[in-house]
């Protein structure tokens, strides 16, 4: 976006150029590309599409829309808008330049400020056209360079006043500050300032204002000031312009002034705004500043200095973290595969369950919250929706587990980049003092994905392998989009969380963006409502997320260790995996053995409980022996073979079913022994038959208690078949990943923008067209013409491509007027493009009341 030149906004009437009188006229005179830039910068303007340019201008001037547009300006463009808010309406470009640089006050006066240095002024002059062009593209400024006019709503928002201080540090004008002052007091101020008396308060205010606007007269007045006056002015000149005194409303005359503040109050350089408060009027402050609206203009963004790293080290470090990320989420899914913790009534995970999950994964609670939120954002875990709601893996988790590691990482990184959920807030409290829970509500922050993408793009702009200081990144983001205090505090935290999370996830390594993470930014849309040098444009079409993830995975794959299809079995009932295992092997081994330690190699331990777990999943002893023989580089140790055979021999000897529960066993001696066992006293067992016992305990609890006693019971169905319990039995119904909470309406694509502009133009044309009715009729509303003439006119329009004004009565009897461009006439119907509704429609010829050509548009 750039400055469009001196004739932008001029409209031509009767062959002569005329300046627009309203924002609507200015927008109407712009070409389609300019309207597309406006709608791209302010997508809220087309929700819904305006009917014509007048409605577009009205909507663009509403306070909500203007405030949103101002919030997306970069620092220098906002400073330019603030300077325009200080100037009179219809500010010439040269006057605006003077407000930004102070060059109009190049000749220094004693006691007055200095303009910018030459180098600073040159930078401002070079960037000012871009800022004006950006404001024009956003619809906040209109008119040509001789009369730059800020939208009135923007002026109200930005101009300093007694109730709304400005970031310029300027206060209200003399007229605003003296609004309640008596006429007699105004005359006293003029007399003590050395000015002549006037006939009314308005002319008195004008005289005092003119004194501050005259550099020579104002400098002469300050030359008479006693010691200490300049110190008071220096404290107020750059803001805040308000000061506190003992009694500001007491009228002080020049001969009575005993202090610097009283000297200033007597001459109107300070004006009372309350019982104990005074203000430095805006005109006086500008004179003391040499006409500059801002103390430090910011024409250029702060530099982000690269911190050198080795690209190979960065990529290797990030790849290691990426592999760890995949393993951590895999462990989380396995931990919850038979059912996760319950959902709190208010939503989310309890502190106790978060602590248990963190301990099971050997993580801190903040780390566990991050991985939980990441798995949730990727659609891998969700609430199951049952009456007693609990968390569990989703069906998508099973598909994710079968992907290669690089594709698994790409899914996680893509979800993290777009998510509005903010794990860093877990454990903090909301405005009502309630703790924010992991996976709970109120964790969405629409600013989060913008900050993540912006930080990563700044790192991507550095040389490959270079990192950056967090403070410099934050300063650059503050320049690109200044925010209010509360939002800026959140952004400060988000920058820190982004850098930490990116390192944990393997997006960065040693603070630098990894090569395999760069393709992910291609799918992240740029902020087209931003106005800085790096803002998005029409050419920045985001890539497909799937395509970007595929390229990222392809770059990561060579950096990850190759998955292995074997383990090393040892005589101490352990198996060592010297690297990552292929998914089927890892899944089966995770059921058959327990993970004892992780690191470069993973150690699995076989126990009776783990072997029984594999048998419960439907495996036989022979299948387990064959599996281990096939995937072990060492022979199956004898102790392990004995363990499997022994557990399998005892497995299923006892059968548990539902009575409440019953036990069935062919060995009645075993049941007699169980009845006599004190540990079974709480099960309320009683014998129904020599081989059957009944219990008042439910089957699941009975199975668990019997296993605690060292037995190996198996559950059976009502038909007497053994029930197989698989590790993936607990899954939620199909769940979609949570939808990010957007920051305002989404940015429309180029096709939608083009159609919106076409519809606005058509509506504008229909609203302003001069209609020419047939000479022999004078219709009060709808055009009327004979059927033969209607058909001939429509057929002629098909050949010439002209548009027609028609009257049409639909099937419900509703009469409407339309502007159409006929395309085809056949079968008693005309197919035409309807400019009013911006769509191609078919009209029945017998329902058309009449047609009339459109006269040339006078504009």
Coordinates of N, CA and C in Angstrom, one line a residue, residues 341-343 384-391 730:
X341 N -9.6 -39.2 32.7 CA -10.3 -38.6 34.0 C -11.6 -38.0 33.6
X342 N -12.4 -37.8 34.7 CA -13.8 -37.2 34.4 C -13.7 -35.8 34.1
X343 N -14.8 -35.3 33.5 CA -14.9 -33.8 33.2 C -15.5 -33.1 34.3
X384 N -16.2 -37.6 26.1 CA -17.0 -38.7 25.4 C -18.5 -38.4 25.3
X385 N -19.0 -37.4 26.0 CA -20.4 -37.0 25.9 C -21.4 -37.9 26.7
X386 N -20.8 -38.9 27.5 CA -21.7 -39.7 28.3 C -22.3 -39.0 29.5
X387 N -23.2 -39.7 30.2 CA -23.8 -39.1 31.3 C -22.8 -38.7 32.4
X388 N -21.9 -39.7 32.7 CA -20.8 -39.4 33.5 C -19.6 -39.1 32.6
X389 N -19.5 -37.8 32.2 CA -18.6 -37.5 31.1 C -17.2 -37.6 31.5
X390 N -16.4 -38.1 30.6 CA -14.9 -38.3 30.9 C -14.2 -38.1 29.6
X391 N -12.9 -37.8 29.7 CA -12.0 -37.6 28.6 C -11.5 -39.0 28.0
X730 N -11.9 -47.8 24.7 CA -12.5 -46.6 25.1 C -12.2 -45.5 24.1

